[in-house]
Amino acid sequence: MTLYKGAIEAGGTKFNCAIMSEQREIIAQTRIPTTSPEETIGKVIAFYHENADRNLKVSSVGLACFGPLDLNLNSDQYGSITQTPKPNWSNVPIRNMLMNSLSVPVFIETDVNAAALAEYKWGNAQTAEVCVYVTIGTGLGGGLVIDGRPIHGLVHPEMGHMLVNIPDNTHGCCPFHDNCAEGLASGTAMRHIWKQTAEDFDENHPAWELESEVLAKFCHNLMMILSPNKIILGGGVMGQSLLIEMVRTKLENSLAGYISFPKGVKISDVIVETGLGELSGLYGAFALTAQED
Ligand code: ZN
């Protein structure tokens, strides 16, 4: 009998669910809008049950989930979403809900840590000892994989809320911090700061100067703390193709020659775009199922 893996990329706006072969082929897929926890998770469970009836039964599920999450193995709430600003989703035991209904192991990780793992395994961070994956979209978040292992620590990294200083009087939109990267450089922040919709930011818009300045500071701090071999910049905002080069230029200026790169390594080798594109999250969820081996 062929064995399949379930992969779920659980996001704030939609749940991307797939059934995949062990060779990482997508056999069946659905996208479910994120509404209430009961309705959304109910539809996810129905998708896997219906496919099991078609002989596409999964032996385990990888869940790359928006957070914050409780990933402390000793906690009673392990695998739950903790305190999220997203209405009705705080304290939802999402892993247990799926595991109890599907009767298979469910491996949970933050969406960004999972994406970093996928980029490490198959994307633009292969062989990177220290890999950071950053998504800049509705929010701004980053995952960290060291030696192929997603890092949790005390809770798990929340690098999107790193504080950055901004020279003028720009105010960010994070409800928790006045000047964190997410509040200043997410797609939501761009709309908040410039009071216009995302579609209106053409390549000459002054928003990209501020955007690249914040992202360069964010990368500067990551470089100093983690010494990453790769910082992958992904997400919808990075769709502006000029942005990555603006970030590299500003970062090179702010590093000011302090870091001596290994011979032959350039800043464009460290600050890179995603190798898996929109699939990094789903592939990341799939990667989690390898934990059972
Ligand atoms: Zn913040």
PDB file of C-alpha atoms and ligand atoms in Angstrom:
ATOM      1  CA  MET A   1       0.000   0.000   0.000  1.00  0.00           C
ATOM      2  CA  THR A   2       1.285   3.458  -0.883  1.00  0.00           C
ATOM      3  CA  LEU A   3       1.867   5.674   2.094  1.00  0.00           C
ATOM      4  CA  TYR A   4       1.054   9.359   1.938  1.00  0.00           C
ATOM      5  CA  LYS A   5       1.909  12.310   4.136  1.00  0.00           C
ATOM      6  CA  GLY A   6      -0.371  15.162   5.110  1.00  0.00           C
ATOM      7  CA  ALA A   7       1.020  18.700   4.905  1.00  0.00           C
ATOM      8  CA  ILE A   8      -0.854  21.683   6.333  1.00  0.00           C
ATOM      9  CA  GLU A   9       0.275  25.274   6.031  1.00  0.00           C
ATOM     10  CA  ALA A  10      -1.995  26.957   8.568  1.00  0.00           C
ATOM     11  CA  GLY A  11      -2.092  30.712   7.974  1.00  0.00           C
ATOM     12  CA  GLY A  12      -4.096  33.619   9.278  1.00  0.00           C
ATOM     13  CA  THR A  13      -6.068  33.967   6.057  1.00  0.00           C
ATOM     14  CA  LYS A  14      -6.125  30.408   4.698  1.00  0.00           C
ATOM     15  CA  PHE A  15      -5.184  26.834   5.467  1.00  0.00           C
ATOM     16  CA  ASN A  16      -3.338  25.192   2.583  1.00  0.00           C
ATOM     17  CA  CYS A  17      -3.780  21.418   2.951  1.00  0.00           C
ATOM     18  CA  ALA A  18      -2.139  18.736   0.852  1.00  0.00           C
ATOM     19  CA  ILE A  19      -1.657  15.027   0.551  1.00  0.00           C
ATOM     20  CA  MET A  20       1.837  14.265  -0.668  1.00  0.00           C
ATOM     21  CA  SER A  21       3.801  11.259  -1.766  1.00  0.00           C
ATOM     22  CA  GLU A  22       6.997  10.372   0.045  1.00  0.00           C
ATOM     23  CA  GLN A  23       8.770  11.866  -2.990  1.00  0.00           C
ATOM     24  CA  ARG A  24       7.220  15.298  -2.220  1.00  0.00           C
ATOM     25  CA  GLU A  25       4.675  15.235  -5.043  1.00  0.00           C
ATOM     26  CA  ILE A  26       1.368  16.927  -4.298  1.00  0.00           C
ATOM     27  CA  ILE A  27      -1.345  14.317  -4.890  1.00  0.00           C
ATOM     28  CA  ALA A  28      -4.364  16.271  -3.603  1.00  0.00           C
ATOM     29  CA  GLN A  29      -4.717  19.826  -2.330  1.00  0.00           C
ATOM     30  CA  THR A  30      -7.291  22.259  -1.001  1.00  0.00           C
ATOM     31  CA  ARG A  31      -7.299  25.781   0.379  1.00  0.00           C
ATOM     32  CA  ILE A  32      -9.665  26.542   3.235  1.00  0.00           C
ATOM     33  CA  PRO A  33     -10.353  30.149   4.347  1.00  0.00           C
ATOM     34  CA  THR A  34      -9.427  30.782   7.983  1.00  0.00           C
ATOM     35  CA  THR A  35     -12.687  31.546   9.776  1.00  0.00           C
ATOM     36  CA  SER A  36     -13.531  30.219  13.249  1.00  0.00           C
ATOM     37  CA  PRO A  37     -11.307  27.456  14.650  1.00  0.00           C
ATOM     38  CA  GLU A  38     -14.172  24.935  14.718  1.00  0.00           C
ATOM     39  CA  GLU A  39     -15.248  25.569  11.124  1.00  0.00           C
ATOM     40  CA  THR A  40     -11.738  25.772   9.680  1.00  0.00           C
ATOM     41  CA  ILE A  41     -10.307  22.739  11.472  1.00  0.00           C
ATOM     42  CA  GLY A  42     -13.544  20.852  10.769  1.00  0.00           C
ATOM     43  CA  LYS A  43     -13.051  21.394   7.033  1.00  0.00           C
ATOM     44  CA  VAL A  44      -9.406  20.330   7.264  1.00  0.00           C
ATOM     45  CA  ILE A  45     -10.430  17.086   8.963  1.00  0.00           C
ATOM     46  CA  ALA A  46     -13.165  16.505   6.366  1.00  0.00           C
ATOM     47  CA  PHE A  47     -10.605  16.917   3.551  1.00  0.00           C
ATOM     48  CA  TYR A  48      -8.371  14.182   4.980  1.00  0.00           C
ATOM     49  CA  HIS A  49     -11.307  11.882   5.785  1.00  0.00           C
ATOM     50  CA  GLU A  50     -12.748  12.218   2.277  1.00  0.00           C
ATOM     51  CA  ASN A  51      -9.381  11.440   0.717  1.00  0.00           C
ATOM     52  CA  ALA A  52      -8.840   8.484   3.041  1.00  0.00           C
ATOM     53  CA  ASP A  53     -12.068   7.099   1.587  1.00  0.00           C
ATOM     54  CA  ARG A  54     -10.431   7.427  -1.878  1.00  0.00           C
ATOM     55  CA  ASN A  55      -7.445   5.366  -0.718  1.00  0.00           C
ATOM     56  CA  LEU A  56      -5.344   8.482  -0.070  1.00  0.00           C
ATOM     57  CA  LYS A  57      -4.829   7.869   3.610  1.00  0.00           C
ATOM     58  CA  VAL A  58      -1.991   9.743   5.317  1.00  0.00           C
ATOM     59  CA  SER A  59       0.303   8.062   7.832  1.00  0.00           C
ATOM     60  CA  SER A  60       1.230  11.333   9.564  1.00  0.00           C
ATOM     61  CA  VAL A  61       0.652  15.069   9.224  1.00  0.00           C
ATOM     62  CA  GLY A  62       3.080  17.992   9.322  1.00  0.00           C
ATOM     63  CA  LEU A  63       1.488  21.206  10.577  1.00  0.00           C
ATOM     64  CA  ALA A  64       3.288  24.479   9.832  1.00  0.00           C
ATOM     65  CA  CYS A  65       1.172  26.862  11.862  1.00  0.00           C
ATOM     66  CA  PHE A  66       0.864  30.584  12.485  1.00  0.00           C
ATOM     67  CA  GLY A  67       1.633  31.454  16.075  1.00  0.00           C
ATOM     68  CA  PRO A  68       2.611  32.073  18.674  1.00  0.00           C
ATOM     69  CA  LEU A  69       2.604  28.384  19.573  1.00  0.00           C
ATOM     70  CA  ASP A  70       3.294  26.352  22.690  1.00  0.00           C
ATOM     71  CA  LEU A  71       6.121  24.059  21.572  1.00  0.00           C
ATOM     72  CA  ASN A  72       7.311  23.076  25.040  1.00  0.00           C
ATOM     73  CA  LEU A  73       7.169  19.274  25.079  1.00  0.00           C
ATOM     74  CA  ASN A  74       6.612  19.292  28.851  1.00  0.00           C
ATOM     75  CA  SER A  75       3.618  21.611  28.675  1.00  0.00           C
ATOM     76  CA  ASP A  76       0.000  20.467  28.979  1.00  0.00           C
ATOM     77  CA  GLN A  77      -0.783  22.912  26.184  1.00  0.00           C
ATOM     78  CA  TYR A  78       1.866  21.554  23.799  1.00  0.00           C
ATOM     79  CA  GLY A  79       0.767  22.105  20.208  1.00  0.00           C
ATOM     80  CA  SER A  80      -1.695  24.888  21.016  1.00  0.00           C
ATOM     81  CA  ILE A  81      -1.822  28.380  19.585  1.00  0.00           C
ATOM     82  CA  THR A  82      -1.179  30.650  22.594  1.00  0.00           C
ATOM     83  CA  GLN A  83      -2.131  34.344  22.856  1.00  0.00           C
ATOM     84  CA  THR A  84      -2.725  35.591  19.334  1.00  0.00           C
ATOM     85  CA  PRO A  85      -4.282  38.907  18.332  1.00  0.00           C
ATOM     86  CA  LYS A  86      -6.324  36.888  15.816  1.00  0.00           C
ATOM     87  CA  PRO A  87      -9.872  36.776  17.264  1.00  0.00           C
ATOM     88  CA  ASN A  88     -11.048  33.387  18.620  1.00  0.00           C
ATOM     89  CA  TRP A  89      -7.767  31.594  17.921  1.00  0.00           C
ATOM     90  CA  SER A  90      -6.056  32.038  21.309  1.00  0.00           C
ATOM     91  CA  ASN A  91      -5.545  28.802  23.266  1.00  0.00           C
ATOM     92  CA  VAL A  92      -6.787  26.586  20.435  1.00  0.00           C
ATOM     93  CA  PRO A  93      -5.233  23.093  20.856  1.00  0.00           C
ATOM     94  CA  ILE A  94      -4.867  22.707  17.108  1.00  0.00           C
ATOM     95  CA  ARG A  95      -2.442  19.768  17.141  1.00  0.00           C
ATOM     96  CA  ASN A  96      -4.586  17.695  19.505  1.00  0.00           C
ATOM     97  CA  MET A  97      -7.770  18.521  17.583  1.00  0.00           C
ATOM     98  CA  LEU A  98      -6.206  17.194  14.372  1.00  0.00           C
ATOM     99  CA  MET A  99      -4.504  14.233  15.998  1.00  0.00           C
ATOM    100  CA  ASN A 100      -7.643  13.074  17.796  1.00  0.00           C
ATOM    101  CA  SER A 101      -9.777  13.274  14.655  1.00  0.00           C
ATOM    102  CA  LEU A 102      -7.293  11.888  12.156  1.00  0.00           C
ATOM    103  CA  SER A 103      -5.774   9.244  14.473  1.00  0.00           C
ATOM    104  CA  VAL A 104      -2.249   9.770  13.096  1.00  0.00           C
ATOM    105  CA  PRO A 105       0.805  11.576  14.528  1.00  0.00           C
ATOM    106  CA  VAL A 106       0.759  15.340  13.936  1.00  0.00           C
ATOM    107  CA  PHE A 107       4.101  17.179  13.960  1.00  0.00           C
ATOM    108  CA  ILE A 108       3.726  20.896  14.650  1.00  0.00           C
ATOM    109  CA  GLU A 109       6.163  23.742  14.078  1.00  0.00           C
ATOM    110  CA  THR A 110       5.913  27.484  13.486  1.00  0.00           C
ATOM    111  CA  ASP A 111       5.179  28.307   9.852  1.00  0.00           C
ATOM    112  CA  VAL A 112       8.442  30.208   9.477  1.00  0.00           C
ATOM    113  CA  ASN A 113      10.630  27.586  11.177  1.00  0.00           C
ATOM    114  CA  ALA A 114       9.070  24.978   8.886  1.00  0.00           C
ATOM    115  CA  ALA A 115       9.732  27.129   5.820  1.00  0.00           C
ATOM    116  CA  ALA A 116      13.350  27.572   6.946  1.00  0.00           C
ATOM    117  CA  LEU A 117      13.630  23.802   7.245  1.00  0.00           C
ATOM    118  CA  ALA A 118      12.277  23.315   3.711  1.00  0.00           C
ATOM    119  CA  GLU A 119      14.730  25.865   2.317  1.00  0.00           C
ATOM    120  CA  TYR A 120      17.520  24.054   4.172  1.00  0.00           C
ATOM    121  CA  LYS A 121      16.509  20.684   2.771  1.00  0.00           C
ATOM    122  CA  TRP A 122      15.560  21.564  -0.792  1.00  0.00           C
ATOM    123  CA  GLY A 123      15.784  25.303  -1.427  1.00  0.00           C
ATOM    124  CA  ASN A 124      18.286  28.149  -1.295  1.00  0.00           C
ATOM    125  CA  ALA A 125      19.825  27.282   2.097  1.00  0.00           C
ATOM    126  CA  GLN A 126      21.104  23.774   1.432  1.00  0.00           C
ATOM    127  CA  THR A 127      24.214  23.067   3.539  1.00  0.00           C
ATOM    128  CA  ALA A 128      23.714  26.348   5.453  1.00  0.00           C
ATOM    129  CA  GLU A 129      24.797  25.759   9.043  1.00  0.00           C
ATOM    130  CA  VAL A 130      22.692  28.727  10.187  1.00  0.00           C
ATOM    131  CA  CYS A 131      19.623  29.520   8.083  1.00  0.00           C
ATOM    132  CA  VAL A 132      17.078  32.276   8.649  1.00  0.00           C
ATOM    133  CA  TYR A 133      13.866  32.387   6.636  1.00  0.00           C
ATOM    134  CA  VAL A 134      11.964  35.679   6.697  1.00  0.00           C
ATOM    135  CA  THR A 135       8.521  36.232   5.256  1.00  0.00           C
ATOM    136  CA  ILE A 136       7.390  39.790   4.606  1.00  0.00           C
ATOM    137  CA  GLY A 137       3.695  39.787   3.809  1.00  0.00           C
ATOM    138  CA  THR A 138       0.629  40.635   5.871  1.00  0.00           C
ATOM    139  CA  GLY A 139       2.967  40.201   8.852  1.00  0.00           C
ATOM    140  CA  LEU A 140       6.725  39.919   9.134  1.00  0.00           C
ATOM    141  CA  GLY A 141       8.189  36.822  10.758  1.00  0.00           C
ATOM    142  CA  GLY A 142      11.333  34.768  10.735  1.00  0.00           C
ATOM    143  CA  GLY A 143      12.284  31.157  11.366  1.00  0.00           C
ATOM    144  CA  LEU A 144      15.660  29.792  12.401  1.00  0.00           C
ATOM    145  CA  VAL A 145      17.217  26.434  11.545  1.00  0.00           C
ATOM    146  CA  ILE A 146      20.668  25.519  12.854  1.00  0.00           C
ATOM    147  CA  ASP A 147      22.349  22.356  11.590  1.00  0.00           C
ATOM    148  CA  GLY A 148      19.006  21.285  10.112  1.00  0.00           C
ATOM    149  CA  ARG A 149      17.110  21.696  13.373  1.00  0.00           C
ATOM    150  CA  PRO A 150      14.331  24.261  13.934  1.00  0.00           C
ATOM    151  CA  ILE A 151      15.191  26.357  17.012  1.00  0.00           C
ATOM    152  CA  HIS A 152      12.724  26.962  19.844  1.00  0.00           C
ATOM    153  CA  GLY A 153      14.619  28.019  22.979  1.00  0.00           C
ATOM    154  CA  LEU A 154      12.474  29.587  25.691  1.00  0.00           C
ATOM    155  CA  VAL A 155       9.403  29.834  23.428  1.00  0.00           C
ATOM    156  CA  HIS A 156      10.384  30.201  19.762  1.00  0.00           C
ATOM    157  CA  PRO A 157      11.975  33.062  17.840  1.00  0.00           C
ATOM    158  CA  GLU A 158       9.719  36.074  17.162  1.00  0.00           C
ATOM    159  CA  MET A 159      12.274  38.012  15.189  1.00  0.00           C
ATOM    160  CA  GLY A 160       9.642  40.071  13.366  1.00  0.00           C
ATOM    161  CA  HIS A 161       9.242  42.016  16.612  1.00  0.00           C
ATOM    162  CA  MET A 162      12.918  42.958  16.770  1.00  0.00           C
ATOM    163  CA  LEU A 163      13.240  46.672  17.493  1.00  0.00           C
ATOM    164  CA  VAL A 164      14.846  48.839  14.846  1.00  0.00           C
ATOM    165  CA  ASN A 165      15.499  52.565  15.049  1.00  0.00           C
ATOM    166  CA  ILE A 166      14.070  54.785  12.386  1.00  0.00           C
ATOM    167  CA  PRO A 167      15.461  58.298  11.982  1.00  0.00           C
ATOM    168  CA  ASP A 168      12.307  60.251  11.237  1.00  0.00           C
ATOM    169  CA  ASN A 169       9.066  60.220  13.173  1.00  0.00           C
ATOM    170  CA  THR A 170       7.545  57.206  11.468  1.00  0.00           C
ATOM    171  CA  HIS A 171       5.206  55.240  13.697  1.00  0.00           C
ATOM    172  CA  GLY A 172       4.634  51.557  13.138  1.00  0.00           C
ATOM    173  CA  CYS A 173       1.396  49.623  13.411  1.00  0.00           C
ATOM    174  CA  CYS A 174       2.322  46.843  15.870  1.00  0.00           C
ATOM    175  CA  PRO A 175      -0.084  47.013  18.832  1.00  0.00           C
ATOM    176  CA  PHE A 176       2.717  45.851  21.164  1.00  0.00           C
ATOM    177  CA  HIS A 177       5.794  47.832  20.049  1.00  0.00           C
ATOM    178  CA  ASP A 178       6.326  51.303  18.635  1.00  0.00           C
ATOM    179  CA  ASN A 179       9.234  50.460  16.390  1.00  0.00           C
ATOM    180  CA  CYS A 180       9.463  46.758  15.646  1.00  0.00           C
ATOM    181  CA  ALA A 181      10.241  45.424  12.175  1.00  0.00           C
ATOM    182  CA  GLU A 182       6.771  43.961  11.649  1.00  0.00           C
ATOM    183  CA  GLY A 183       5.100  47.232  12.621  1.00  0.00           C
ATOM    184  CA  LEU A 184       7.298  49.162  10.211  1.00  0.00           C
ATOM    185  CA  ALA A 185       7.881  46.862   7.238  1.00  0.00           C
ATOM    186  CA  SER A 186       5.093  44.294   6.854  1.00  0.00           C
ATOM    187  CA  GLY A 187       2.608  44.794   4.024  1.00  0.00           C
ATOM    188  CA  THR A 188       0.107  45.922   6.664  1.00  0.00           C
ATOM    189  CA  ALA A 189       2.647  48.457   7.947  1.00  0.00           C
ATOM    190  CA  MET A 190       3.224  49.827   4.440  1.00  0.00           C
ATOM    191  CA  ARG A 191      -0.505  50.454   4.039  1.00  0.00           C
ATOM    192  CA  HIS A 192      -0.650  51.988   7.526  1.00  0.00           C
ATOM    193  CA  ILE A 193       2.332  54.315   7.024  1.00  0.00           C
ATOM    194  CA  TRP A 194       1.533  55.430   3.475  1.00  0.00           C
ATOM    195  CA  LYS A 195      -2.255  55.212   3.751  1.00  0.00           C
ATOM    196  CA  GLN A 196      -2.766  53.413   0.479  1.00  0.00           C
ATOM    197  CA  THR A 197      -3.321  49.890  -0.777  1.00  0.00           C
ATOM    198  CA  ALA A 198      -0.480  47.535  -1.594  1.00  0.00           C
ATOM    199  CA  GLU A 199      -1.148  47.671  -5.336  1.00  0.00           C
ATOM    200  CA  ASP A 200      -0.279  51.382  -5.443  1.00  0.00           C
ATOM    201  CA  PHE A 201       3.374  50.991  -4.506  1.00  0.00           C
ATOM    202  CA  ASP A 202       5.072  51.211  -7.898  1.00  0.00           C
ATOM    203  CA  GLU A 203       8.836  50.868  -8.089  1.00  0.00           C
ATOM    204  CA  ASN A 204       9.456  54.612  -7.769  1.00  0.00           C
ATOM    205  CA  HIS A 205       7.382  55.002  -4.614  1.00  0.00           C
ATOM    206  CA  PRO A 206       9.329  56.412  -1.613  1.00  0.00           C
ATOM    207  CA  ALA A 207       7.928  53.532   0.483  1.00  0.00           C
ATOM    208  CA  TRP A 208      10.675  51.272  -0.850  1.00  0.00           C
ATOM    209  CA  GLU A 209      13.400  53.471   0.647  1.00  0.00           C
ATOM    210  CA  LEU A 210      11.932  53.115   4.129  1.00  0.00           C
ATOM    211  CA  GLU A 211      11.110  49.463   3.529  1.00  0.00           C
ATOM    212  CA  SER A 212      14.656  48.593   2.485  1.00  0.00           C
ATOM    213  CA  GLU A 213      16.080  50.641   5.359  1.00  0.00           C
ATOM    214  CA  VAL A 214      14.078  48.697   7.946  1.00  0.00           C
ATOM    215  CA  LEU A 215      14.858  45.345   6.332  1.00  0.00           C
ATOM    216  CA  ALA A 216      18.572  46.198   6.126  1.00  0.00           C
ATOM    217  CA  LYS A 217      18.632  47.004   9.858  1.00  0.00           C
ATOM    218  CA  PHE A 218      16.731  43.800  10.568  1.00  0.00           C
ATOM    219  CA  CYS A 219      19.299  41.797   8.549  1.00  0.00           C
ATOM    220  CA  HIS A 220      22.192  43.723  10.157  1.00  0.00           C
ATOM    221  CA  ASN A 221      21.039  42.636  13.622  1.00  0.00           C
ATOM    222  CA  LEU A 222      20.540  39.051  12.486  1.00  0.00           C
ATOM    223  CA  MET A 223      24.035  39.009  10.982  1.00  0.00           C
ATOM    224  CA  MET A 224      25.559  40.228  14.243  1.00  0.00           C
ATOM    225  CA  ILE A 225      23.632  37.840  16.498  1.00  0.00           C
ATOM    226  CA  LEU A 226      23.398  34.635  14.466  1.00  0.00           C
ATOM    227  CA  SER A 227      26.051  34.909  11.756  1.00  0.00           C
ATOM    228  CA  PRO A 228      23.690  33.224   9.297  1.00  0.00           C
ATOM    229  CA  ASN A 229      25.078  31.632   6.145  1.00  0.00           C
ATOM    230  CA  LYS A 230      21.766  32.467   4.487  1.00  0.00           C
ATOM    231  CA  ILE A 231      18.976  34.955   5.173  1.00  0.00           C
ATOM    232  CA  ILE A 232      16.140  34.109   2.819  1.00  0.00           C
ATOM    233  CA  LEU A 233      13.711  36.964   2.156  1.00  0.00           C
ATOM    234  CA  GLY A 234      10.298  35.764   1.009  1.00  0.00           C
ATOM    235  CA  GLY A 235       6.637  36.763   1.146  1.00  0.00           C
ATOM    236  CA  GLY A 236       4.424  38.987  -0.973  1.00  0.00           C
ATOM    237  CA  VAL A 237       6.234  42.282  -0.305  1.00  0.00           C
ATOM    238  CA  MET A 238       9.447  40.798  -1.767  1.00  0.00           C
ATOM    239  CA  GLY A 239       7.525  40.525  -5.056  1.00  0.00           C
ATOM    240  CA  GLN A 240       8.898  44.034  -5.744  1.00  0.00           C
ATOM    241  CA  SER A 241      11.955  42.777  -7.557  1.00  0.00           C
ATOM    242  CA  LEU A 242      14.124  45.848  -6.886  1.00  0.00           C
ATOM    243  CA  LEU A 243      13.767  45.485  -3.126  1.00  0.00           C
ATOM    244  CA  ILE A 244      16.274  42.725  -2.422  1.00  0.00           C
ATOM    245  CA  GLU A 245      19.108  44.622  -4.090  1.00  0.00           C
ATOM    246  CA  MET A 246      18.173  47.792  -2.155  1.00  0.00           C
ATOM    247  CA  VAL A 247      18.350  45.788   1.070  1.00  0.00           C
ATOM    248  CA  ARG A 248      21.750  44.328   0.143  1.00  0.00           C
ATOM    249  CA  THR A 249      23.162  47.779  -0.667  1.00  0.00           C
ATOM    250  CA  LYS A 250      21.908  49.350   2.562  1.00  0.00           C
ATOM    251  CA  LEU A 251      23.076  46.347   4.574  1.00  0.00           C
ATOM    252  CA  GLU A 252      26.534  46.518   3.064  1.00  0.00           C
ATOM    253  CA  ASN A 253      26.647  50.203   4.053  1.00  0.00           C
ATOM    254  CA  SER A 254      25.497  49.537   7.584  1.00  0.00           C
ATOM    255  CA  LEU A 255      27.913  46.624   8.100  1.00  0.00           C
ATOM    256  CA  ALA A 256      30.581  49.137   7.079  1.00  0.00           C
ATOM    257  CA  GLY A 257      33.146  46.449   6.365  1.00  0.00           C
ATOM    258  CA  TYR A 258      33.096  45.165   9.927  1.00  0.00           C
ATOM    259  CA  ILE A 259      32.328  41.562   8.968  1.00  0.00           C
ATOM    260  CA  SER A 260      34.980  39.869   6.856  1.00  0.00           C
ATOM    261  CA  PHE A 261      33.140  37.490   4.590  1.00  0.00           C
ATOM    262  CA  PRO A 262      34.831  34.175   3.780  1.00  0.00           C
ATOM    263  CA  LYS A 263      36.755  34.235   0.506  1.00  0.00           C
ATOM    264  CA  GLY A 264      34.453  34.203  -2.499  1.00  0.00           C
ATOM    265  CA  VAL A 265      31.272  34.890  -0.467  1.00  0.00           C
ATOM    266  CA  LYS A 266      29.393  38.065  -1.349  1.00  0.00           C
ATOM    267  CA  ILE A 267      26.463  39.760   0.336  1.00  0.00           C
ATOM    268  CA  SER A 268      24.274  38.511  -2.525  1.00  0.00           C
ATOM    269  CA  ASP A 269      25.193  34.948  -1.458  1.00  0.00           C
ATOM    270  CA  VAL A 270      23.931  35.622   2.081  1.00  0.00           C
ATOM    271  CA  ILE A 271      20.807  37.725   1.438  1.00  0.00           C
ATOM    272  CA  VAL A 272      18.877  35.579  -1.025  1.00  0.00           C
ATOM    273  CA  GLU A 273      15.379  35.085  -2.308  1.00  0.00           C
ATOM    274  CA  THR A 274      13.400  31.957  -1.589  1.00  0.00           C
ATOM    275  CA  GLY A 275      14.348  28.854  -3.548  1.00  0.00           C
ATOM    276  CA  LEU A 276      10.954  27.203  -3.199  1.00  0.00           C
ATOM    277  CA  GLY A 277       8.741  30.268  -3.739  1.00  0.00           C
ATOM    278  CA  GLU A 278       5.216  29.886  -2.458  1.00  0.00           C
ATOM    279  CA  LEU A 279       5.834  26.203  -1.728  1.00  0.00           C
ATOM    280  CA  SER A 280       8.299  26.730   1.119  1.00  0.00           C
ATOM    281  CA  GLY A 281       5.515  26.630   3.732  1.00  0.00           C
ATOM    282  CA  LEU A 282       3.818  23.520   2.393  1.00  0.00           C
ATOM    283  CA  TYR A 283       7.128  21.745   1.823  1.00  0.00           C
ATOM    284  CA  GLY A 284       8.089  22.795   5.335  1.00  0.00           C
ATOM    285  CA  ALA A 285       4.985  21.067   6.697  1.00  0.00           C
ATOM    286  CA  PHE A 286       5.912  17.996   4.671  1.00  0.00           C
ATOM    287  CA  ALA A 287       9.470  18.119   6.061  1.00  0.00           C
ATOM    288  CA  LEU A 288       8.088  17.859   9.594  1.00  0.00           C
ATOM    289  CA  THR A 289       6.686  14.405   8.875  1.00  0.00           C
ATOM    290  CA  ALA A 290      10.260  13.115   8.493  1.00  0.00           C
ATOM    291  CA  GLN A 291      10.580  13.519  12.277  1.00  0.00           C
ATOM    292  CA  GLU A 292       8.914  10.146  12.717  1.00  0.00           C
ATOM    293  CA  ASP A 293      11.700   8.329  10.858  1.00  0.00           C
TER     294      ASP A 293
HETATM  295 ZN    ZN B   1       5.915  44.243  17.447  1.00  0.00          ZN
END
